[in-house]
PDB file of C-alpha atoms in Angstrom:
ATOM      1  CA  ASP A   1       2.891  15.450  -2.882  1.00 62.00           C
ATOM      2  CA  ALA A   2       3.105  12.965  -0.390  1.00 80.00           C
ATOM      3  CA  GLY A   3       2.525   9.960  -1.521  1.00 91.00           C
ATOM      4  CA  VAL A   4       0.435   6.952   0.892  1.00 95.00           C
ATOM      5  CA  ILE A   5       2.681   6.286   4.180  1.00 96.00           C
ATOM      6  CA  GLN A   6       2.592   3.372   5.953  1.00 97.00           C
ATOM      7  CA  SER A   7       4.049   2.086   8.927  1.00 97.00           C
ATOM      8  CA  PRO A   8       5.633  -0.167  10.151  1.00 97.00           C
ATOM      9  CA  ARG A   9       7.901  -0.558   7.075  1.00 95.00           C
ATOM     10  CA  HIS A  10       9.395  -3.207   8.969  1.00 95.00           C
ATOM     11  CA  GLU A  11       7.855  -5.669  11.382  1.00 96.00           C
ATOM     12  CA  VAL A  12       8.798  -8.813  13.195  1.00 97.00           C
ATOM     13  CA  THR A  13       6.743  -9.973  16.224  1.00 97.00           C
ATOM     14  CA  GLU A  14       6.088 -13.602  17.585  1.00 97.00           C
ATOM     15  CA  MET A  15       2.401 -15.739  16.946  1.00 97.00           C
ATOM     16  CA  GLY A  16      -0.145 -14.910  19.085  1.00 97.00           C
ATOM     17  CA  GLN A  17       0.968 -11.305  19.257  1.00 97.00           C
ATOM     18  CA  GLU A  18      -1.176  -8.188  18.316  1.00 97.00           C
ATOM     19  CA  VAL A  19      -0.352  -6.748  14.997  1.00 98.00           C
ATOM     20  CA  THR A  20      -1.410  -2.787  13.672  1.00 98.00           C
ATOM     21  CA  LEU A  21      -0.177  -1.523  10.426  1.00 98.00           C
ATOM     22  CA  ARG A  22      -1.180   1.911   9.734  1.00 98.00           C
ATOM     23  CA  CYS A  23      -1.864   3.820   6.755  1.00 98.00           C
ATOM     24  CA  LYS A  24      -2.013   7.636   6.307  1.00 98.00           C
ATOM     25  CA  PRO A  25      -3.653   8.027   1.655  1.00 97.00           C
ATOM     26  CA  ILE A  26      -3.271  10.826  -0.131  1.00 94.00           C
ATOM     27  CA  SER A  27      -4.683  13.900   1.112  1.00 94.00           C
ATOM     28  CA  GLY A  28      -8.067  14.304  -0.692  1.00 92.00           C
ATOM     29  CA  HIS A  29      -8.705  10.465  -1.794  1.00 91.00           C
ATOM     30  CA  ASP A  30     -11.340   9.116  -0.773  1.00 90.00           C
ATOM     31  CA  TYR A  31     -10.591   5.566  -1.354  1.00 91.00           C
ATOM     32  CA  LEU A  32      -8.124   3.796   0.244  1.00 94.00           C
ATOM     33  CA  PHE A  33      -7.463  -0.132   0.298  1.00 94.00           C
ATOM     34  CA  TRP A  34      -5.621  -3.181   1.857  1.00 96.00           C
ATOM     35  CA  TYR A  35      -3.480  -4.914   0.028  1.00 94.00           C
ATOM     36  CA  ARG A  36      -1.359  -8.901   0.872  1.00 96.00           C
ATOM     37  CA  GLN A  37       1.424 -10.061  -1.582  1.00 94.00           C
ATOM     38  CA  THR A  38       2.282 -13.544  -0.287  1.00 92.00           C
ATOM     39  CA  MET A  39       4.490 -15.443  -2.793  1.00 86.00           C
ATOM     40  CA  MET A  40       1.703 -18.271  -2.818  1.00 86.00           C
ATOM     41  CA  ARG A  41      -1.374 -16.178  -3.503  1.00 86.00           C
ATOM     42  CA  GLY A  42       0.534 -12.966  -5.281  1.00 88.00           C
ATOM     43  CA  LEU A  43      -1.576  -9.420  -4.414  1.00 90.00           C
ATOM     44  CA  GLU A  44      -4.685  -9.797  -3.129  1.00 89.00           C
ATOM     45  CA  LEU A  45      -7.537  -7.169  -2.484  1.00 90.00           C
ATOM     46  CA  LEU A  46      -8.530  -7.921   1.578  1.00 95.00           C
ATOM     47  CA  ILE A  47     -11.411  -4.709   2.061  1.00 95.00           C
ATOM     48  CA  TYR A  48     -11.197  -1.301   0.645  1.00 93.00           C
ATOM     49  CA  PHE A  49     -13.113   1.372   2.500  1.00 94.00           C
ATOM     50  CA  ASN A  50     -15.092   4.381   0.357  1.00 92.00           C
ATOM     51  CA  ASN A  51     -16.060   7.981   2.327  1.00 93.00           C
ATOM     52  CA  ASN A  52     -14.197   6.251   5.322  1.00 95.00           C
ATOM     53  CA  VAL A  53     -16.962   3.191   4.893  1.00 95.00           C
ATOM     54  CA  PRO A  54     -15.470  -0.660   4.764  1.00 94.00           C
ATOM     55  CA  ILE A  55     -17.283  -1.598   1.326  1.00 91.00           C
ATOM     56  CA  ASP A  56     -15.479  -4.671   0.601  1.00 89.00           C
ATOM     57  CA  ASP A  57     -14.309  -7.032   3.200  1.00 92.00           C
ATOM     58  CA  SER A  58     -14.421  -9.879   1.301  1.00 90.00           C
ATOM     59  CA  GLY A  59     -10.364 -10.571   1.059  1.00 91.00           C
ATOM     60  CA  MET A  60     -10.920 -10.510   4.965  1.00 94.00           C
ATOM     61  CA  PRO A  61      -8.787 -13.759   5.221  1.00 88.00           C
ATOM     62  CA  GLU A  62     -10.306 -14.818   8.928  1.00 86.00           C
ATOM     63  CA  ASP A  63     -11.527 -12.715  12.215  1.00 91.00           C
ATOM     64  CA  ARG A  64      -8.413 -12.650  13.409  1.00 95.00           C
ATOM     65  CA  PHE A  65      -8.167  -9.352  10.614  1.00 97.00           C
ATOM     66  CA  SER A  66      -9.586  -6.342  11.631  1.00 97.00           C
ATOM     67  CA  ALA A  67      -9.603  -2.740   9.456  1.00 98.00           C
ATOM     68  CA  LYS A  68     -10.730   0.572  10.653  1.00 97.00           C
ATOM     69  CA  MET A  69     -10.159   3.911   9.236  1.00 98.00           C
ATOM     70  CA  PRO A  70     -11.401   6.526  11.872  1.00 97.00           C
ATOM     71  CA  ASN A  71     -11.204   9.464   9.205  1.00 96.00           C
ATOM     72  CA  ALA A  72     -10.143  10.763   6.388  1.00 95.00           C
ATOM     73  CA  SER A  73      -6.374  10.953   7.306  1.00 96.00           C
ATOM     74  CA  PHE A  74      -5.683   7.452   8.118  1.00 97.00           C
ATOM     75  CA  SER A  75      -6.292   3.270   8.393  1.00 98.00           C
ATOM     76  CA  THR A  76      -4.795   0.429  11.344  1.00 98.00           C
ATOM     77  CA  LEU A  77      -5.115  -3.349   9.485  1.00 98.00           C
ATOM     78  CA  LYS A  78      -4.746  -4.980  12.490  1.00 98.00           C
ATOM     79  CA  ILE A  79      -4.130  -8.883  13.474  1.00 97.00           C
ATOM     80  CA  GLN A  80      -5.116 -10.795  16.602  1.00 97.00           C
ATOM     81  CA  PRO A  81      -3.024 -12.911  17.148  1.00 96.00           C
ATOM     82  CA  SER A  82      -1.412 -13.273  14.791  1.00 96.00           C
ATOM     83  CA  GLU A  83      -0.275 -16.386  12.939  1.00 96.00           C
ATOM     84  CA  PRO A  84       3.546 -17.327  10.996  1.00 96.00           C
ATOM     85  CA  ARG A  85       1.047 -17.141   7.377  1.00 95.00           C
ATOM     86  CA  ASP A  86       0.050 -14.360   8.187  1.00 96.00           C
ATOM     87  CA  SER A  87       3.713 -13.347   6.977  1.00 97.00           C
ATOM     88  CA  ALA A  88       3.595 -11.129   4.757  1.00 97.00           C
ATOM     89  CA  VAL A  89       3.668  -7.591   2.540  1.00 96.00           C
ATOM     90  CA  TYR A  90       0.981  -5.164   3.379  1.00 97.00           C
ATOM     91  CA  PHE A  91       0.017  -2.703   1.183  1.00 96.00           C
ATOM     92  CA  CYS A  92      -2.273   0.200   1.463  1.00 96.00           C
ATOM     93  CA  ALA A  93      -3.341   2.093  -1.574  1.00 93.00           C
ATOM     94  CA  SER A  94      -5.907   4.619  -2.021  1.00 92.00           C
ATOM     95  CA  SER A  95      -7.542   6.652  -5.124  1.00 88.00           C
ATOM     96  CA  LEU A  96      -9.402   9.910  -6.117  1.00 84.00           C
ATOM     97  CA  GLY A  97     -12.620   8.057  -6.781  1.00 76.00           C
ATOM     98  CA  GLY A  98     -11.943   4.625  -6.845  1.00 66.00           C
ATOM     99  CA  GLY A  99     -10.662   3.922 -10.897  1.00 62.00           C
ATOM    100  CA  GLY A 100     -13.347   2.650 -13.471  1.00 54.00           C
ATOM    101  CA  TYR A 101     -15.623   4.455 -15.158  1.00 51.00           C
ATOM    102  CA  SER A 102     -13.343   7.549 -13.988  1.00 52.00           C
ATOM    103  CA  GLY A 103      -9.655   6.045 -14.527  1.00 56.00           C
ATOM    104  CA  ASN A 104      -8.034   7.912 -11.340  1.00 67.00           C
ATOM    105  CA  THR A 105      -5.292   5.652 -10.231  1.00 78.00           C
ATOM    106  CA  ILE A 106      -4.575   4.109  -7.150  1.00 84.00           C
ATOM    107  CA  TYR A 107      -1.447   5.075  -5.540  1.00 87.00           C
ATOM    108  CA  PHE A 108       0.547   2.254  -3.435  1.00 90.00           C
ATOM    109  CA  GLY A 109       2.610   2.169  -0.557  1.00 93.00           C
ATOM    110  CA  GLU A 110       6.202   0.721  -0.015  1.00 91.00           C
ATOM    111  CA  GLY A 111       4.101  -1.701   2.070  1.00 94.00           C
ATOM    112  CA  SER A 112       4.667  -3.297   5.963  1.00 96.00           C
ATOM    113  CA  TRP A 113       6.748  -5.851   5.952  1.00 95.00           C
ATOM    114  CA  LEU A 114       6.374  -8.234   8.621  1.00 97.00           C
ATOM    115  CA  THR A 115       7.185 -11.368   9.523  1.00 97.00           C
ATOM    116  CA  VAL A 116       5.967 -13.463  12.637  1.00 97.00           C
ATOM    117  CA  VAL A 117       7.893 -15.896  14.037  1.00 97.00           C
TER     118      VAL A 117
ATOM    119  CA  GLY B   1     -13.230 -16.430 -12.453  1.00 60.00           C
ATOM    120  CA  GLU B   2     -11.270 -13.149 -12.389  1.00 70.00           C
ATOM    121  CA  ASP B   3      -8.319 -14.596 -13.367  1.00 88.00           C
ATOM    122  CA  VAL B   4      -4.795 -12.865 -15.075  1.00 92.00           C
ATOM    123  CA  GLU B   5      -1.197 -14.199 -16.520  1.00 93.00           C
ATOM    124  CA  GLN B   6       2.379 -12.608 -17.057  1.00 94.00           C
ATOM    125  CA  SER B   7       5.357 -15.078 -17.819  1.00 90.00           C
ATOM    126  CA  LEU B   8       6.961 -14.708 -15.127  1.00 91.00           C
ATOM    127  CA  PHE B   9      11.090 -14.118 -16.213  1.00 95.00           C
ATOM    128  CA  LEU B  10      12.789 -11.656 -19.200  1.00 97.00           C
ATOM    129  CA  SER B  11      16.048 -11.578 -19.503  1.00 97.00           C
ATOM    130  CA  VAL B  12      17.739  -9.082 -22.503  1.00 97.00           C
ATOM    131  CA  ARG B  13      19.933  -6.766 -22.441  1.00 97.00           C
ATOM    132  CA  GLU B  14      20.472  -3.104 -22.333  1.00 97.00           C
ATOM    133  CA  GLY B  15      20.229  -1.216 -25.319  1.00 97.00           C
ATOM    134  CA  ASP B  16      17.317  -3.906 -26.118  1.00 97.00           C
ATOM    135  CA  SER B  17      13.388  -2.832 -25.927  1.00 97.00           C
ATOM    136  CA  SER B  18      11.930  -5.318 -23.554  1.00 97.00           C
ATOM    137  CA  VAL B  19       8.236  -7.116 -24.112  1.00 97.00           C
ATOM    138  CA  ILE B  20       6.779  -7.611 -21.193  1.00 97.00           C
ATOM    139  CA  ASN B  21       3.376  -9.646 -22.019  1.00 97.00           C
ATOM    140  CA  CYS B  22      -0.501 -10.022 -19.542  1.00 96.00           C
ATOM    141  CA  THR B  23      -3.132 -12.029 -20.635  1.00 96.00           C
ATOM    142  CA  TYR B  24      -6.344 -11.141 -18.793  1.00 93.00           C
ATOM    143  CA  THR B  25      -9.940 -13.337 -18.546  1.00 90.00           C
ATOM    144  CA  ASP B  26     -12.705 -11.091 -17.681  1.00 84.00           C
ATOM    145  CA  SER B  27     -14.210  -8.969 -20.858  1.00 80.00           C
ATOM    146  CA  SER B  28     -15.437  -6.404 -18.582  1.00 80.00           C
ATOM    147  CA  SER B  29     -12.544  -5.551 -17.207  1.00 81.00           C
ATOM    148  CA  THR B  30     -12.814  -1.286 -17.981  1.00 81.00           C
ATOM    149  CA  TYR B  31      -9.240  -0.554 -16.906  1.00 86.00           C
ATOM    150  CA  LEU B  32      -6.006  -1.901 -17.641  1.00 90.00           C
ATOM    151  CA  TYR B  33      -2.998  -1.017 -15.563  1.00 91.00           C
ATOM    152  CA  TRP B  34       1.231  -1.546 -15.174  1.00 94.00           C
ATOM    153  CA  TYR B  35       2.468  -1.250 -12.116  1.00 93.00           C
ATOM    154  CA  LYS B  36       6.311  -1.745 -11.038  1.00 95.00           C
ATOM    155  CA  GLN B  37       7.841  -2.893  -8.253  1.00 94.00           C
ATOM    156  CA  GLU B  38      12.129  -2.277  -6.972  1.00 92.00           C
ATOM    157  CA  PRO B  39      12.790  -5.025  -4.629  1.00 87.00           C
ATOM    158  CA  GLY B  40      11.679  -3.894  -1.459  1.00 82.00           C
ATOM    159  CA  ALA B  41       9.594  -1.808  -2.638  1.00 85.00           C
ATOM    160  CA  GLY B  42       6.386  -0.646  -3.165  1.00 85.00           C
ATOM    161  CA  LEU B  43       3.868  -0.914  -6.546  1.00 89.00           C
ATOM    162  CA  GLN B  44       4.934   2.546  -8.817  1.00 89.00           C
ATOM    163  CA  LEU B  45       2.093   2.778 -11.284  1.00 88.00           C
ATOM    164  CA  LEU B  46       3.835   2.674 -14.574  1.00 91.00           C
ATOM    165  CA  THR B  47       0.512   3.802 -17.224  1.00 90.00           C
ATOM    166  CA  TYR B  48      -2.911   2.512 -17.775  1.00 89.00           C
ATOM    167  CA  ILE B  49      -5.469   2.221 -20.351  1.00 90.00           C
ATOM    168  CA  PHE B  50      -8.430   1.791 -21.251  1.00 88.00           C
ATOM    169  CA  SER B  51     -10.451  -0.591 -22.363  1.00 86.00           C
ATOM    170  CA  ASN B  52     -11.139   1.744 -26.192  1.00 87.00           C
ATOM    171  CA  MET B  53      -8.106   2.467 -26.577  1.00 90.00           C
ATOM    172  CA  ASP B  54      -5.372   0.268 -28.622  1.00 93.00           C
ATOM    173  CA  MET B  55      -2.817   1.551 -27.804  1.00 95.00           C
ATOM    174  CA  LYS B  56      -0.406   4.102 -25.548  1.00 94.00           C
ATOM    175  CA  GLN B  57       2.641   5.570 -25.020  1.00 94.00           C
ATOM    176  CA  ASP B  58       4.355   7.309 -22.901  1.00 90.00           C
ATOM    177  CA  GLN B  59       8.911   7.950 -23.427  1.00 94.00           C
ATOM    178  CA  ARG B  60      10.161   5.088 -23.320  1.00 96.00           C
ATOM    179  CA  LEU B  61       6.939   2.712 -21.906  1.00 96.00           C
ATOM    180  CA  THR B  62       4.054   1.480 -25.739  1.00 97.00           C
ATOM    181  CA  VAL B  63       1.693   0.461 -23.974  1.00 96.00           C
ATOM    182  CA  LEU B  64      -0.054  -2.436 -26.503  1.00 97.00           C
ATOM    183  CA  LEU B  65      -4.045  -3.699 -26.509  1.00 95.00           C
ATOM    184  CA  ASN B  66      -5.902  -6.485 -28.216  1.00 94.00           C
ATOM    185  CA  LYS B  67      -8.953  -6.548 -26.323  1.00 92.00           C
ATOM    186  CA  LYS B  68      -9.923  -9.281 -28.632  1.00 92.00           C
ATOM    187  CA  ASP B  69      -7.351 -11.877 -27.506  1.00 93.00           C
ATOM    188  CA  LYS B  70      -7.850  -9.696 -24.187  1.00 93.00           C
ATOM    189  CA  HIS B  71      -3.887  -9.658 -24.416  1.00 95.00           C
ATOM    190  CA  LEU B  72      -1.674  -6.280 -23.433  1.00 95.00           C
ATOM    191  CA  SER B  73       2.323  -6.207 -23.488  1.00 97.00           C
ATOM    192  CA  LEU B  74       4.617  -3.759 -22.743  1.00 97.00           C
ATOM    193  CA  ARG B  75       6.984  -2.666 -24.079  1.00 98.00           C
ATOM    194  CA  ILE B  76      10.101  -0.576 -22.785  1.00 97.00           C
ATOM    195  CA  ALA B  77      12.317   1.256 -25.236  1.00 97.00           C
ATOM    196  CA  ASP B  78      16.376   1.480 -24.642  1.00 97.00           C
ATOM    197  CA  THR B  79      16.023  -0.513 -21.518  1.00 97.00           C
ATOM    198  CA  GLN B  80      18.565   0.039 -19.327  1.00 96.00           C
ATOM    199  CA  THR B  81      20.079  -1.614 -16.076  1.00 95.00           C
ATOM    200  CA  GLY B  82      17.255   0.412 -13.610  1.00 94.00           C
ATOM    201  CA  ASP B  83      14.313  -1.000 -15.192  1.00 96.00           C
ATOM    202  CA  SER B  84      14.996  -4.438 -13.511  1.00 96.00           C
ATOM    203  CA  ALA B  85      12.150  -4.880 -11.734  1.00 97.00           C
ATOM    204  CA  ILE B  86       9.091  -7.062 -11.466  1.00 96.00           C
ATOM    205  CA  TYR B  87       5.941  -5.719 -13.953  1.00 97.00           C
ATOM    206  CA  PHE B  88       2.834  -6.589 -12.575  1.00 95.00           C
ATOM    207  CA  CYS B  89       0.099  -6.422 -14.764  1.00 95.00           C
ATOM    208  CA  ALA B  90      -3.855  -5.613 -13.712  1.00 91.00           C
ATOM    209  CA  SER B  91      -6.862  -5.212 -14.635  1.00 89.00           C
ATOM    210  CA  LEU B  92     -10.422  -2.943 -13.146  1.00 84.00           C
ATOM    211  CA  ARG B  93     -13.624  -4.836 -13.543  1.00 74.00           C
ATOM    212  CA  SER B  94     -16.436  -2.297 -15.009  1.00 68.00           C
ATOM    213  CA  GLY B  95     -18.251  -1.765 -11.754  1.00 65.00           C
ATOM    214  CA  ASN B  96     -16.502  -3.567  -9.658  1.00 57.00           C
ATOM    215  CA  THR B  97     -14.544  -0.095  -8.031  1.00 65.00           C
ATOM    216  CA  GLY B  98     -10.924  -0.628  -6.883  1.00 67.00           C
ATOM    217  CA  LYS B  99     -10.757  -4.133  -6.856  1.00 74.00           C
ATOM    218  CA  LEU B 100      -7.876  -4.958  -8.837  1.00 83.00           C
ATOM    219  CA  ILE B 101      -7.029  -8.272 -10.095  1.00 87.00           C
ATOM    220  CA  PHE B 102      -3.654  -8.398 -10.426  1.00 90.00           C
ATOM    221  CA  GLY B 103      -0.959 -10.700 -12.767  1.00 93.00           C
ATOM    222  CA  GLN B 104       2.000 -13.366 -10.798  1.00 92.00           C
ATOM    223  CA  GLY B 105       4.974 -10.288 -12.386  1.00 94.00           C
ATOM    224  CA  THR B 106       7.019 -10.685 -14.366  1.00 96.00           C
ATOM    225  CA  THR B 107      11.046 -10.353 -13.038  1.00 96.00           C
ATOM    226  CA  LEU B 108      12.888  -8.814 -16.093  1.00 97.00           C
ATOM    227  CA  GLN B 109      16.879  -9.106 -15.940  1.00 97.00           C
ATOM    228  CA  VAL B 110      18.704  -6.089 -17.474  1.00 96.00           C
ATOM    229  CA  LYS B 111      22.517  -7.206 -18.810  1.00 94.00           C
ATOM    230  CA  PRO B 112      24.381  -4.419 -18.859  1.00 91.00           C
TER     231      PRO B 112
END
């Protein structure tokens, strides 16, 4: 089975440029999550979708960040304009049922390693 | 607020058992997870335990949960050099779908 697929794996960009991170969840999963990992803040949830609809975006740091899920097999996280403090690893994850009562596990992709210089 | 705490570093010798500890504050946590992250890689789910269980065993891994003390541990038997990684404890709150609260991660170093 293919896992959660993210692209690009690594990106280096200049401050002020637009960055688009992409994610393909596991087929059949109805929940999709975007997490960010930094040394200072650890792993934090940015936003999650259920059936392509954003449910909780309270973790999105500011208006420069936006996420979309146009269909069940694709999601993007966009940063415009990017800043050096956005440098982090961005993980996409997916699950069937969102975890919780169903106990369905949340599977992570390999991450997109972003450096903004 | 919700918080998950872990010790930052553990060093063991190959063949010994490793015990990684975690404490959490949210008493409504329904599921607790252990993830492994190898250098430069993503998060790999190792195991999880439902809050009404005390113990779960899966091959070399044993998870112990003390719900009263909000304490979770992961024991790795016969630790191998390939087990060297960062181990994250995470809690999932009841009714808060998908919002995993992660600990800071414990770096496990296995010496040959």
